[in-house]
Amino acid sequence: MTFEAAINSAPVVLVEFYASWCPHCQRMMPVMDQVKELVDGEVPVFQLDIDENQEAANSAGVKSIPSFLIYNNGVEAWRHTGEIDGNDLLAKVQSYIS
């Protein structure tokens, strides 16, 4: 699936750009697993390693990792770079679900 298809795959989509060598990204992995579980069936979650998805990262304008992006109807609606509390991330995702 292309990045364009992924962000248009549902009304609300959460994307995380990360790298396996990034300590902040490593700390966010269990948080993302939990958020993914809690929004399962409502919001697709895509986790993209920037080393394997350079074109998608460039397309999204990602300069730092981890970067969390919420797309609403294929348009970027929110972005956060760096570690974020899981409850805050979940609340932000849920705020876009109608």
C-alpha positions as MATLAB code, in Angstrom:
seq = 'MTFEAAINSAPVVLVEFYASWCPHCQRMMPVMDQVKELVDGEVPVFQLDIDENQEAANSAGVKSIPSFLIYNNGVEAWRHTGEIDGNDLLAKVQSYIS';
ca = [
       0.000    0.000    0.000;
       1.311    3.429   -0.885;
       1.524    6.216    1.674;
      -1.192    8.112   -0.225;
      -3.473    5.055   -0.112;
      -2.740    4.544    3.597;
      -3.694    8.077    4.642;
      -6.873    7.843    2.555;
      -7.820    4.353    3.794;
     -10.255    5.677    6.430;
     -11.726    9.013    7.551;
      -9.209    9.193   10.428;
      -5.732    7.652   10.204;
      -2.825    7.739   12.684;
       0.707    7.527   11.292;
       3.914    7.227   13.281;
       7.301    7.742   11.653;
      10.099    6.138   13.660;
      13.508    4.486   13.362;
      14.660    1.258   14.984;
      17.856    2.958   16.231;
      16.029    5.904   17.892;
      15.794    5.630   21.733;
      12.747    7.951   21.890;
      11.021    5.799   19.275;
      11.836    2.655   21.269;
      10.208    4.171   24.371;
       7.090    4.990   22.331;
       6.650    1.429   20.967;
       4.639    0.069   23.944;
       2.583    3.290   23.974;
       1.776    2.880   20.276;
       0.890   -0.781   20.808;
      -1.608    0.250   23.469;
      -3.103    3.093   21.410;
      -3.366    0.773   18.388;
      -5.226   -1.779   20.501;
      -7.615    0.843   21.910;
      -8.581    2.302   18.505;
      -8.642   -1.040   16.683;
     -11.497   -1.163   14.202;
     -12.040    2.594   14.354;
      -8.751    4.136   13.238;
      -6.057    2.477   11.130;
      -2.575    2.935   12.605;
       0.490    2.884   10.358;
       3.999    2.734   11.824;
       6.604    3.556    9.209;
      10.342    3.134    9.692;
      11.927    6.170    8.035;
      14.885    4.087    6.867;
      12.510    1.854    4.890;
       9.967    4.537    3.947;
      12.109    7.553    3.048;
       9.767    8.648    0.253;
       6.731    8.644    2.579;
       8.680   10.535    5.264;
       9.716   13.147    2.700;
       6.169   13.383    1.368;
       4.895   14.015    4.910;
       7.645   16.562    5.605;
       9.021   14.580    8.540;
      12.203   16.165    9.904;
      12.400   14.555   13.383;
      11.387   11.265   14.919;
       9.266    9.985   16.382;
       6.596   11.964   14.528;
       2.907   11.295   15.017;
       0.456   12.524   12.384;
      -3.308   12.336   12.279;
      -4.936   12.518    8.872;
      -8.592   13.496    8.573;
     -10.052   12.623    5.162;
      -6.550   12.349    3.723;
      -5.431   15.766    4.968;
      -2.961   16.252    7.807;
      -4.960   17.539   10.765;
      -2.428   17.247   13.613;
       1.267   16.569   14.165;
       3.443   15.952   17.203;
       7.168   15.328   17.185;
       8.924   13.622   20.092;
       7.630   11.476   22.899;
       4.016   11.969   23.955;
       1.938   10.561   26.790;
      -0.213    7.675   25.592;
      -3.385    9.118   27.100;
      -2.764   12.439   25.344;
      -2.189   10.694   22.018;
      -5.295    8.544   22.454;
      -7.409   11.593   23.381;
      -6.146   13.453   20.314;
      -6.998   10.535   18.005;
     -10.432   10.130   19.581;
     -11.152   13.845   19.154;
     -11.201   13.286   15.372;
     -13.590   10.326   15.489;
     -17.115   11.570   14.895;
];
